[in-house]
Amino acid sequence: MTIASPAALGTPAPLDAMSQDLVALVGAQDPEVAQLMAQEADRQASTLELIASENHVTPAVMHAAGSWLTNKYAEGYPGKRYYGGCQFHDRIEDIARERAKKLFRCGFANVQPHCGANANIAVFMALLEPGDTVLSLPIKSGGHLSHGLKPNFSGTFYRIAEYGLDPQSELLDYDAIERIARECRPKMIICGYSAYPRIIDFARFRAIADGVGAFLMADIAHIAGLVATGVHPSPFPHAHVVTTTTHKTLRGPRGGLALSDDADIAAKIDRKVFPGSQGGPLMHIIAAKAIAFGEALRPEFTAYSRQVVANAKALAAALIARNYRLCTGGTDNHLMLVDLRQRSADLTGADAEKWLESAGIIVNKNGIPNDPRPPMVTSGLRLGTPALTSRGLKEPEMAQVAGWLDRVMGSKGDAAETARVRDEIRAFCAHFPMPH
Ligand code: DSN
């Protein structure tokens, strides 16, 4: 089998030289997988990535994640491993921990969770007993499955009480949350969401938690990069524990992170990550996390985070100008929820996602608050700007993106219009290379 190079696929090379070598090396042994890797590189380079939870990492982060560090078992923590040969891994994990603490301005960091949900498992195990009550926003209102969805560990082993959004404003209603907390007396309250476009008042959440003697957990998976750079207020010193993924606005490798300012809580979380819920840490990913945290500590990353939000506001304004309704009326962060019903009553998130993908715009359908349609259909789209901003798009290009979104959805995925938009986007992408 021959491997189509990205150039042969009609786009500028989306890969740095090392990645091209990698595809060639894999191809010499396994052309079937190498071909798919090359095709995926082309897909990423020639489409507009608007999934709010995705990003494009730098080559340094990417290659650390694909390095020989994957060969090592390092169960335990720096200085206390169950295997020999860990001296360099100890240093790498220490660097990752130190940089994470500096980035989020807190005292303790565990960089081993394989993903955000695993960080949350460790926190639940550290702070709660099975059957304890947790108060959280359900997934249908913008929460996360690991915050209490029934089939998830959280909904299986814990009693979940829910708060919602104000039905009119679609904003968090802190007075209502306080009332519900007083009624259900949770042992832990969770804030931090997957589809909430506004600023979270962590101080108010802590006051509510203190009022009922609950722990406050902030899951900042979506906004971590904005928090690290001061573009969104920090959950510290308010939250007892903070969890996050490292691959969204933070632009690191796919992974999780748990943070705290409390030595006792941090020690419990360490034990619940390992040996409580995980075995060997992914040391290649921890190295990539260390590199990404180093990048995020640089002033350029603050400029990047500000641009992410500026781009989101520009995209929101351009969509509103084209008669789309945005939940809450707009955005303060990197994402927005588009209620498609105002543009066209029969337009669904599922149809829009499919049509837009054909045009080279990658989005995810998303339920909007009180969505009458089921989760696999939905009346909304969630759009985010972290990945496009990593490619160098700015406000003027956001107006162009809104125009393409509207042409595809307005034509109801008409084949000819979709093909025209696809060609325009492929040509446009050539001017905004992947991070290299
Ligand atoms: N699946 C992620 C998201 O897209 O927001 C959350 O884990």
Coordinates of C-alpha atoms and ligand atoms in Angstrom, one line a residue:
M1 CA 0.0 0.0 0.0
T2 CA 1.3 3.5 -0.9
I3 CA 1.0 6.2 1.6
A4 CA -0.5 9.4 0.3
S5 CA 1.6 12.3 1.5
P6 CA -0.3 15.3 2.8
A7 CA 1.0 17.3 -0.2
A8 CA -0.5 14.7 -2.5
L9 CA -3.8 15.2 -0.7
G10 CA -3.8 18.8 -2.0
T11 CA -3.0 20.8 1.2
P12 CA 0.2 22.3 2.5
A13 CA 2.2 19.8 4.6
P14 CA 0.4 19.8 8.0
L15 CA 3.2 18.0 9.6
D16 CA 6.5 19.2 11.0
A17 CA 9.6 17.4 9.7
M18 CA 9.7 15.0 12.6
S19 CA 6.1 14.0 12.2
Q20 CA 6.7 13.4 8.5
D21 CA 9.6 11.1 9.5
L22 CA 7.3 9.4 12.0
V23 CA 4.7 8.7 9.3
A24 CA 7.4 7.3 7.0
L25 CA 8.8 5.2 9.8
V26 CA 5.4 3.8 10.8
G27 CA 4.6 3.3 7.1
A28 CA 7.6 1.1 6.5
Q29 CA 6.3 -1.3 9.1
D30 CA 2.5 -0.7 9.1
P31 CA 1.3 1.1 6.0
E32 CA -2.4 0.6 7.0
V33 CA -2.1 2.6 10.2
A34 CA 0.4 5.1 8.7
Q35 CA -2.0 5.9 5.9
L36 CA -4.8 6.6 8.4
M37 CA -2.4 8.8 10.5
A38 CA -1.5 10.8 7.4
Q39 CA -5.2 11.2 6.4
E40 CA -6.0 12.4 9.9
A41 CA -3.2 14.9 9.8
D42 CA -4.7 16.2 6.5
R43 CA -8.2 16.3 8.0
Q44 CA -6.9 18.4 10.9
A45 CA -5.0 20.7 8.7
S46 CA -7.6 21.3 6.1
T47 CA -10.7 21.7 8.3
L48 CA -11.8 24.3 10.9
E49 CA -11.8 22.8 14.4
L50 CA -14.6 24.4 16.4
I51 CA -15.1 21.7 19.1
A52 CA -14.6 23.7 22.3
S53 CA -12.8 20.9 24.1
E54 CA -10.1 20.3 21.4
N55 CA -6.9 22.1 20.5
H56 CA -3.7 21.7 18.4
V57 CA -0.6 21.1 20.5
T58 CA 2.9 22.2 19.6
P59 CA 5.4 19.8 18.1
A60 CA 7.3 19.7 21.4
V61 CA 4.2 18.5 23.3
M62 CA 3.2 16.1 20.6
H63 CA 6.6 14.4 20.3
A64 CA 7.2 14.1 24.0
A65 CA 3.8 12.3 24.1
G66 CA 5.1 9.9 21.4
S67 CA 8.5 9.3 22.9
W68 CA 10.5 6.4 24.5
L69 CA 9.2 7.6 27.9
T70 CA 6.3 5.3 27.2
N71 CA 8.5 2.3 27.9
K72 CA 8.8 2.9 31.6
Y73 CA 6.9 1.7 34.6
A74 CA 7.0 4.3 37.4
E75 CA 4.3 3.3 39.9
G76 CA 4.5 5.5 42.9
Y77 CA 5.6 9.1 43.1
P78 CA 9.0 10.8 42.7
G79 CA 11.5 9.4 45.3
K80 CA 9.0 6.6 46.2
R81 CA 8.7 4.3 43.2
Y82 CA 8.0 0.6 43.0
Y83 CA 10.5 0.2 40.1
G84 CA 14.2 0.9 39.5
G85 CA 15.4 3.1 36.7
C86 CA 13.1 6.0 37.5
Q87 CA 15.6 8.8 38.2
F88 CA 14.8 10.8 35.0
H89 CA 11.1 10.2 35.4
D90 CA 11.3 11.6 39.0
R91 CA 12.8 14.8 37.7
I92 CA 10.3 15.1 34.9
E93 CA 7.3 14.5 37.2
D94 CA 8.8 17.0 39.7
I95 CA 9.1 19.6 37.0
A96 CA 5.5 18.9 35.9
R97 CA 4.2 19.3 39.4
E98 CA 6.2 22.5 40.1
R99 CA 5.1 24.1 36.9
A100 CA 1.4 23.1 37.6
K101 CA 1.6 24.7 41.0
K102 CA 3.1 27.9 39.7
L103 CA 0.6 28.1 36.8
F104 CA -2.4 27.7 39.0
R105 CA -0.9 29.4 42.1
C106 CA -1.6 26.6 44.5
G107 CA 0.4 24.3 46.9
F108 CA -0.1 20.8 45.6
A109 CA -0.5 19.1 42.2
N110 CA -1.0 15.5 41.1
V111 CA -0.1 15.2 37.4
Q112 CA -0.8 11.5 37.1
P113 CA -4.5 11.3 36.4
H114 CA -4.9 9.8 32.9
C115 CA -7.8 12.0 32.1
G116 CA -10.2 14.5 33.8
A117 CA -12.7 11.9 34.8
N118 CA -9.9 9.9 36.6
A119 CA -8.9 13.1 38.5
N120 CA -12.6 13.3 39.5
I121 CA -12.7 9.7 40.6
A122 CA -9.7 10.3 42.9
V123 CA -11.4 13.4 44.4
F124 CA -14.7 11.5 45.1
M125 CA -12.7 8.7 46.7
A126 CA -10.6 11.1 48.7
L127 CA -13.4 13.3 50.1
L128 CA -16.5 11.1 50.2
E129 CA -17.9 7.7 51.2
P130 CA -20.1 5.8 48.9
G131 CA -23.7 7.0 49.4
D132 CA -22.7 10.6 50.3
T133 CA -24.6 13.4 48.6
V134 CA -23.0 15.5 45.9
L135 CA -24.7 18.6 44.5
S136 CA -23.9 19.3 40.8
L137 CA -25.2 20.6 37.5
P138 CA -26.6 17.8 35.4
I139 CA -25.1 17.1 32.0
K140 CA -28.3 18.2 30.2
S141 CA -27.7 21.7 31.6
G142 CA -23.9 21.8 30.7
G143 CA -22.4 19.7 33.5
H144 CA -20.1 16.7 32.9
L145 CA -20.9 13.0 33.1
S146 CA -18.4 12.4 35.9
H147 CA -20.3 14.9 38.0
G148 CA -23.2 12.5 38.7
L149 CA -24.6 10.9 35.5
K150 CA -26.4 7.7 36.5
P151 CA -24.4 5.2 34.4
N152 CA -21.1 6.9 35.5
F153 CA -19.2 5.9 38.6
S154 CA -20.3 9.2 40.2
G155 CA -24.0 8.5 39.7
T156 CA -23.6 4.8 40.6
F157 CA -21.9 5.1 43.9
Y158 CA -23.0 8.5 45.2
R159 CA -26.3 10.2 45.9
I160 CA -26.6 13.0 43.4
A161 CA -28.6 16.2 44.0
E162 CA -29.0 18.6 41.1
Y163 CA -29.0 22.4 40.6
G164 CA -30.1 23.9 37.4
L165 CA -29.8 27.2 35.4
D166 CA -32.2 30.0 35.6
P167 CA -34.8 29.2 32.9
Q168 CA -35.0 32.8 31.6
S169 CA -31.4 34.0 31.8
E170 CA -29.8 30.5 31.4
L171 CA -27.2 31.6 34.0
L172 CA -26.3 30.0 37.3
D173 CA -28.8 31.1 39.9
Y174 CA -26.7 31.3 43.0
D175 CA -29.6 32.0 45.3
A176 CA -31.4 28.9 44.0
I177 CA -28.2 26.8 44.4
E178 CA -27.9 27.9 48.0
R179 CA -31.5 27.0 48.7
I180 CA -31.0 23.5 47.2
A181 CA -27.8 23.0 49.2
R182 CA -29.6 23.9 52.4
E183 CA -32.3 21.3 51.6
C184 CA -30.1 18.4 50.4
R185 CA -27.0 19.1 52.7
P186 CA -24.4 17.8 50.3
K187 CA -21.0 16.6 51.4
M188 CA -19.5 18.1 48.2
I189 CA -20.6 20.7 45.7
I190 CA -19.3 20.7 42.2
C191 CA -18.9 23.7 40.0
G192 CA -17.1 24.0 36.6
Y193 CA -18.8 22.8 33.4
S194 CA -18.6 21.5 29.8
A195 CA -21.0 23.9 28.2
Y196 CA -21.4 27.1 30.2
P197 CA -20.3 30.2 28.4
R198 CA -20.1 32.6 31.3
I199 CA -17.8 33.5 34.3
I200 CA -18.2 31.3 37.4
D201 CA -18.3 33.0 40.7
F202 CA -16.1 30.6 42.8
A203 CA -16.2 32.8 45.9
R204 CA -20.0 32.6 45.9
F205 CA -19.8 28.9 45.5
R206 CA -17.5 28.6 48.5
A207 CA -19.8 30.7 50.6
I208 CA -22.6 28.3 49.7
A209 CA -20.4 25.3 50.5
D210 CA -19.3 26.7 53.8
G211 CA -22.9 27.4 54.7
V212 CA -23.7 23.7 54.6
G213 CA -20.3 22.3 55.6
A214 CA -19.6 20.9 52.2
F215 CA -16.4 20.6 50.2
L216 CA -16.2 22.6 47.0
M217 CA -14.7 21.0 44.0
A218 CA -14.1 23.1 40.9
D219 CA -13.7 21.1 37.6
I220 CA -12.0 23.7 35.4
A221 CA -11.3 21.3 32.5
H222 CA -12.7 23.7 29.9
I223 CA -11.4 26.9 31.2
A224 CA -8.0 25.8 32.6
G225 CA -5.9 27.8 30.1
L226 CA -8.0 30.9 30.8
V227 CA -7.7 30.4 34.5
A228 CA -3.9 29.9 34.3
T229 CA -3.5 33.2 32.5
G230 CA -5.9 35.2 34.6
V231 CA -8.4 35.6 31.7
H232 CA -11.0 33.8 33.9
P233 CA -11.0 34.2 37.7
S234 CA -9.2 31.4 39.6
P235 CA -11.0 28.9 41.8
F236 CA -8.2 29.3 44.3
P237 CA -8.3 30.2 47.2
H238 CA -12.0 29.2 47.1
A239 CA -12.2 25.6 46.1
H240 CA -11.0 22.8 48.4
V241 CA -9.9 20.9 45.3
V242 CA -9.6 21.7 41.6
T243 CA -9.5 19.2 38.8
T244 CA -8.9 19.7 35.1
T245 CA -8.0 18.1 31.9
T246 CA -4.8 19.3 30.2
H247 CA -5.8 19.2 26.6
K248 CA -8.5 21.9 26.1
T249 CA -7.7 25.6 26.6
L250 CA -4.5 24.6 28.4
R251 CA -3.3 23.1 25.1
G252 CA -1.3 20.1 26.5
P253 CA -1.5 16.4 25.9
R254 CA -4.7 14.5 26.6
G255 CA -4.7 14.0 30.3
G256 CA -5.9 15.0 33.8
L257 CA -4.6 17.0 36.8
A258 CA -5.7 17.4 40.4
L259 CA -4.8 20.5 42.4
S260 CA -5.2 21.7 46.0
D261 CA -4.0 24.1 48.6
D262 CA -4.7 21.8 51.5
A263 CA -1.9 19.4 52.5
D264 CA -4.3 16.8 54.0
I265 CA -6.6 16.8 51.0
A266 CA -3.7 16.6 48.6
A267 CA -2.2 13.6 50.5
K268 CA -5.6 11.8 50.3
I269 CA -5.9 12.6 46.6
D270 CA -2.4 11.3 45.9
R271 CA -3.3 8.0 47.6
K272 CA -6.6 7.7 45.6
V273 CA -4.9 8.4 42.3
F274 CA -2.3 5.7 43.1
P275 CA -2.8 3.1 44.3
G276 CA -6.5 4.0 44.7
S277 CA -7.7 4.1 41.1
Q278 CA -4.7 4.0 38.7
G279 CA -1.6 1.8 38.2
G280 CA 1.5 3.0 36.3
P281 CA 1.5 6.7 35.4
L282 CA 1.9 7.6 31.7
M283 CA 5.3 9.1 31.9
H284 CA 5.4 10.2 28.3
I285 CA 2.2 12.2 28.9
I286 CA 3.6 13.6 32.1
A287 CA 6.6 14.9 30.2
A288 CA 4.3 16.4 27.6
K289 CA 2.3 18.0 30.4
A290 CA 5.5 19.5 31.9
I291 CA 6.3 21.0 28.4
A292 CA 2.8 22.4 28.0
F293 CA 2.8 23.9 31.5
G294 CA 6.1 25.5 30.6
E295 CA 4.5 26.9 27.4
A296 CA 1.5 28.2 29.4
L297 CA 3.8 30.0 31.8
R298 CA 5.1 32.2 29.0
P299 CA 3.6 35.6 28.2
E300 CA 2.7 34.4 24.7
F301 CA 0.3 32.0 26.2
T302 CA -1.5 34.8 28.0
A303 CA -1.8 36.7 24.7
Y304 CA -3.1 33.4 23.2
S305 CA -5.7 33.0 25.9
R306 CA -6.9 36.6 25.5
Q307 CA -7.2 36.0 21.8
V308 CA -9.2 32.8 22.4
V309 CA -11.8 34.9 24.3
A310 CA -11.7 37.8 21.8
N311 CA -12.3 35.3 19.0
A312 CA -15.2 33.7 20.8
K313 CA -16.8 37.1 21.4
A314 CA -16.3 38.0 17.7
L315 CA -17.8 34.7 16.5
A316 CA -20.7 35.2 18.9
A317 CA -21.4 38.7 17.6
A318 CA -21.2 37.6 14.0
L319 CA -23.7 34.7 14.6
I320 CA -26.1 37.0 16.5
A321 CA -25.9 39.4 13.5
R322 CA -27.0 36.5 11.3
N323 CA -30.1 35.8 13.5
Y324 CA -28.8 33.0 15.6
R325 CA -29.8 33.0 19.3
L326 CA -26.9 32.3 21.7
C327 CA -27.8 30.8 25.1
T328 CA -27.2 33.5 27.8
G329 CA -26.9 36.0 24.9
G330 CA -23.2 35.6 24.3
T331 CA -20.0 34.4 25.9
D332 CA -17.3 35.4 28.4
N333 CA -15.0 32.5 27.7
H334 CA -13.9 30.2 24.9
L335 CA -17.2 28.7 24.0
M336 CA -20.8 29.5 23.0
L337 CA -24.0 27.5 22.8
V338 CA -26.0 28.2 19.7
D339 CA -29.8 27.7 19.9
L340 CA -30.6 26.8 16.3
R341 CA -34.3 27.1 16.6
Q342 CA -34.4 30.9 16.1
R343 CA -32.7 30.6 12.7
S344 CA -34.9 27.8 11.6
A345 CA -37.5 25.9 13.6
D346 CA -36.7 22.5 12.1
L347 CA -32.9 22.8 12.2
T348 CA -31.3 20.3 14.6
G349 CA -27.9 20.0 16.1
A350 CA -27.4 16.5 14.5
D351 CA -28.2 17.7 11.0
A352 CA -26.0 20.8 11.4
E353 CA -23.1 18.8 12.7
K354 CA -23.3 16.4 9.7
W355 CA -23.6 19.2 7.1
L356 CA -20.9 21.3 8.6
E357 CA -18.5 18.3 8.7
S358 CA -19.1 17.9 4.9
A359 CA -18.1 21.5 4.5
G360 CA -14.9 21.2 6.6
I361 CA -16.2 22.7 9.8
I362 CA -16.0 20.4 12.8
V363 CA -18.5 21.0 15.6
N364 CA -20.5 19.0 18.1
K365 CA -24.2 19.0 18.5
N366 CA -25.1 20.0 22.0
G367 CA -28.3 20.1 24.1
I368 CA -29.3 23.6 25.1
P369 CA -31.0 24.3 28.5
N370 CA -34.4 22.7 28.5
D371 CA -33.8 21.2 25.1
P372 CA -37.0 19.5 23.8
R373 CA -35.0 17.2 21.5
P374 CA -33.1 14.1 22.7
P375 CA -29.3 14.2 23.2
M376 CA -28.5 12.5 19.9
V377 CA -30.5 15.1 18.0
T378 CA -30.5 18.4 20.1
S379 CA -31.5 21.9 19.1
G380 CA -28.0 23.3 19.6
L381 CA -24.3 23.5 18.7
R382 CA -21.4 24.1 21.0
L383 CA -18.7 26.1 19.3
G384 CA -15.3 27.0 20.7
T385 CA -12.3 29.0 19.6
P386 CA -9.2 27.4 21.2
A387 CA -8.0 25.4 18.2
L388 CA -8.7 28.0 15.6
T389 CA -6.8 30.5 17.8
S390 CA -3.8 28.1 17.9
R391 CA -3.7 28.4 14.1
G392 CA -3.5 32.2 14.2
L393 CA -7.1 33.1 13.3
K394 CA -8.2 36.5 14.8
E395 CA -11.4 38.5 14.9
P396 CA -11.8 39.3 11.1
E397 CA -11.5 35.6 10.4
M398 CA -14.3 34.8 12.9
A399 CA -16.7 36.9 10.8
Q400 CA -15.7 34.7 7.8
V401 CA -16.2 31.5 9.9
A402 CA -19.7 32.7 10.9
G403 CA -20.5 33.3 7.2
W404 CA -19.5 29.8 6.3
L405 CA -21.5 28.3 9.2
D406 CA -24.5 30.3 8.1
R407 CA -24.2 29.4 4.4
V408 CA -24.1 25.6 5.2
M409 CA -26.9 25.7 7.8
G410 CA -29.0 28.3 5.9
S411 CA -28.9 26.1 2.8
K412 CA -29.8 23.1 4.9
G413 CA -26.7 21.3 3.8
D414 CA -27.3 21.8 0.1
A415 CA -24.7 19.7 -1.8
A416 CA -23.5 22.4 -4.2
E417 CA -23.3 25.1 -1.5
T418 CA -21.5 22.7 0.9
A419 CA -19.0 21.8 -1.8
R420 CA -18.3 25.5 -2.5
V421 CA -17.7 26.2 1.2
R422 CA -15.5 23.1 1.4
D423 CA -13.3 24.4 -1.4
E424 CA -13.1 27.9 0.2
I425 CA -12.2 26.4 3.6
R426 CA -9.5 24.1 2.2
A427 CA -7.9 27.1 0.5
F428 CA -8.3 29.3 3.6
C429 CA -6.6 26.7 5.8
A430 CA -3.5 26.8 3.7
H431 CA -2.9 30.3 5.1
F432 CA -3.2 29.2 8.7
P433 CA -0.8 26.2 9.2
M434 CA -1.0 23.9 12.2
P435 CA 1.4 24.8 15.1
H436 CA 4.9 23.9 13.8
Ligands
DSN1 N1 -16.0 15.5 26.3 C1 -15.5 16.7 26.9 C2 -16.1 17.9 26.2 O1 -16.2 17.8 25.0 O2 -16.4 18.9 26.8 C3 -15.7 16.7 28.3 O3 -15.0 15.7 28.9

